[in-house]
mmCIF file of C-alpha atoms and ligand atoms in Angstrom:
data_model
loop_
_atom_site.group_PDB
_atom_site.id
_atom_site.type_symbol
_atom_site.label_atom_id
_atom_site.label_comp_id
_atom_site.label_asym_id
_atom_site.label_seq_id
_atom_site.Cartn_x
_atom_site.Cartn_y
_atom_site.Cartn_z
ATOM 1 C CA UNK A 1 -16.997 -16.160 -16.413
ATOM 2 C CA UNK A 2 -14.070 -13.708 -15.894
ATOM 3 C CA UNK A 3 -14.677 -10.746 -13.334
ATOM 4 C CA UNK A 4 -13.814 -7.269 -14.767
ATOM 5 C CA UNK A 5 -13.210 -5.701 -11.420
ATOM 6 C CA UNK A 6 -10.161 -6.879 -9.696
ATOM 7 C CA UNK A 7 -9.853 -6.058 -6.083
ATOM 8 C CA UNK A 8 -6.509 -6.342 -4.775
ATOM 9 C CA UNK A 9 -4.718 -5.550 -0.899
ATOM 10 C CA UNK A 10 -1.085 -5.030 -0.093
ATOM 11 C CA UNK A 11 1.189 -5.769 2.741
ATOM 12 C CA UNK A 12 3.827 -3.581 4.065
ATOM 13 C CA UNK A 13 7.131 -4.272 5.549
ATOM 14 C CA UNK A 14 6.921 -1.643 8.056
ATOM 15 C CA UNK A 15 10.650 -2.385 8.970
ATOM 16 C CA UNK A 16 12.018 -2.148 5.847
ATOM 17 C CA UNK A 17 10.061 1.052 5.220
ATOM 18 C CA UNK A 18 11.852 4.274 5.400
ATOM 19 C CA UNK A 19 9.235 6.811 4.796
ATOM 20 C CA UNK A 20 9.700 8.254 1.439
ATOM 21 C CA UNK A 21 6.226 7.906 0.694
ATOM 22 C CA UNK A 22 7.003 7.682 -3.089
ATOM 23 C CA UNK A 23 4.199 4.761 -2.699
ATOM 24 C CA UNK A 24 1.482 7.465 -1.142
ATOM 25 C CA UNK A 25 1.980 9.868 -3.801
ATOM 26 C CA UNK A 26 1.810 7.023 -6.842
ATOM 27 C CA UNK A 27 -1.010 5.034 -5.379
ATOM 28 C CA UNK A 28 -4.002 5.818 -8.190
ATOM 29 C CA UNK A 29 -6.624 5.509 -5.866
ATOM 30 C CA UNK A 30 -5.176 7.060 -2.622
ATOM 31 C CA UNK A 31 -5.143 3.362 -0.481
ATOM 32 C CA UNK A 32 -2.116 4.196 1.565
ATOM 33 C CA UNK A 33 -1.502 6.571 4.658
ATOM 34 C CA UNK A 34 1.136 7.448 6.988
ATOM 35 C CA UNK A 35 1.599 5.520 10.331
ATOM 36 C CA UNK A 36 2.123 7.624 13.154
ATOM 37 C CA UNK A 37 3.436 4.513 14.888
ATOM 38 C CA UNK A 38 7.117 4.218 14.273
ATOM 39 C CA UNK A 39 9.075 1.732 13.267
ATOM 40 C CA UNK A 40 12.494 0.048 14.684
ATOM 41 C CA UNK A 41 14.615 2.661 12.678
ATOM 42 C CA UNK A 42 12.324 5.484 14.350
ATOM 43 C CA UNK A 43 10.565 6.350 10.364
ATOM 44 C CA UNK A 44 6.701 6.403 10.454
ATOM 45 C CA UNK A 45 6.330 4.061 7.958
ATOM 46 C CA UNK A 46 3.456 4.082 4.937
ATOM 47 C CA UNK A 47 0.383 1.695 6.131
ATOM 48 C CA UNK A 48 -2.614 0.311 4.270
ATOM 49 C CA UNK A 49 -6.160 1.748 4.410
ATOM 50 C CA UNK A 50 -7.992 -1.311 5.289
ATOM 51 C CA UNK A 51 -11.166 0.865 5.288
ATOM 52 C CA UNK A 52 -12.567 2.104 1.954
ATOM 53 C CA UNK A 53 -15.138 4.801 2.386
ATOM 54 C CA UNK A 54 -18.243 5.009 -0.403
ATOM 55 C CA UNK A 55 -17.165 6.364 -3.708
ATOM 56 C CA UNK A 56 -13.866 5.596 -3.265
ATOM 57 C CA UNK A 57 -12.137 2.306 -5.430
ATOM 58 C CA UNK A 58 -10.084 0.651 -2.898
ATOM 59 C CA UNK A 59 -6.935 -1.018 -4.079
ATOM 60 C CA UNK A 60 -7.081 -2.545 -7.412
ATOM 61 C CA UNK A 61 -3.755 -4.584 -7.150
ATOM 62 C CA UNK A 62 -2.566 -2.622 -9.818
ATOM 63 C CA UNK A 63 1.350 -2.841 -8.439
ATOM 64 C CA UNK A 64 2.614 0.747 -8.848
ATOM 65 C CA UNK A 65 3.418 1.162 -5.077
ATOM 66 C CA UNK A 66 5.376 -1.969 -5.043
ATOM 67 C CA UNK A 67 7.273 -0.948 -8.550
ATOM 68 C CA UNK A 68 8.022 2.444 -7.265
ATOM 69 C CA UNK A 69 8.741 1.623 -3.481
ATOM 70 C CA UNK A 70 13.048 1.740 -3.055
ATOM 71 C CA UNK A 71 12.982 -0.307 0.099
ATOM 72 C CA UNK A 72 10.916 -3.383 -2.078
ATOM 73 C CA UNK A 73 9.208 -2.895 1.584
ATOM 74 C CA UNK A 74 5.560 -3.875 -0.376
ATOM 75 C CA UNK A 75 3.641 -6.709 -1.718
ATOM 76 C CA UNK A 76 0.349 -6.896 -3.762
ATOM 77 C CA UNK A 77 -2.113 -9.511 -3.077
ATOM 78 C CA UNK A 78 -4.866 -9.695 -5.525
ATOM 79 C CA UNK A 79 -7.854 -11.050 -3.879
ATOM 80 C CA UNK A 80 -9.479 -13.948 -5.208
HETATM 81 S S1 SF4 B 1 7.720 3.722 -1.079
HETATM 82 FE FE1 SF4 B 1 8.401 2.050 0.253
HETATM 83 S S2 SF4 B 1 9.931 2.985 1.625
HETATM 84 FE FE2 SF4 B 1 8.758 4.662 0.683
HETATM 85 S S3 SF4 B 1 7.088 5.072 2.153
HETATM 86 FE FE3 SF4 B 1 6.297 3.593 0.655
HETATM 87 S S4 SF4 B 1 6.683 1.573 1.600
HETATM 88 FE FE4 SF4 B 1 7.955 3.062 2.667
HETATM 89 S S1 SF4 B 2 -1.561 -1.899 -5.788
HETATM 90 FE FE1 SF4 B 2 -2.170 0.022 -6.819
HETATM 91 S S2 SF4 B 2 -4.182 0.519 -5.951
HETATM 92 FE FE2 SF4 B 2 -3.244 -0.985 -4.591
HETATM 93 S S3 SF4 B 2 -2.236 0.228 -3.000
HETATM 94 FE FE3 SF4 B 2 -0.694 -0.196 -4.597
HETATM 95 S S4 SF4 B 2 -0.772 1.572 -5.993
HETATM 96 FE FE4 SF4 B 2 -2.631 1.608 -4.718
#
């Protein structure tokens, strides 16, 4: 039996990140914030909500962050 929903989760390279937040503004289903912590290079780099509220879809491994991100700074995981 195949599953129709695919959940998915990506990782961040918060070093490699430079804060364009290209990634923020593609993500479909809004799974990515900013972190106020910053990095090496002194950017607040783009973080993961690990936390999906009710109603909303959470990430769906659907790659566009990763595609669009310049730094290659993301991966997508899709979860099993
Ligand atoms: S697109 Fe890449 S470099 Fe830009 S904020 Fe997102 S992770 Fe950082
Ligand atoms: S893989 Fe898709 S749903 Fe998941 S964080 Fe990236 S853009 Fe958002």
């Amino acid at each position: 039996m195949t599953k129709k929903t695919k959940k998915g989760k990506i990782a961040i390279n918060r070093e490699r990140c430079k804060g364009c937040y290209i990634c923020i503004d593609t993500c479909p289903n809004d799974m990515i914030e900013v972190d106020e912590n910053p990095n090496k290079k002194g950017y607040s780099p783009a973080k993961f909500k690990e936390n999906v509220s009710e109603g909303e879809k959470g990430c769906i491994a659907c790659k566009q962050c990763a595609t669009v991100c310049p730094e290659v700074a993301i991966e997508v995981y899709r979860a099993k």
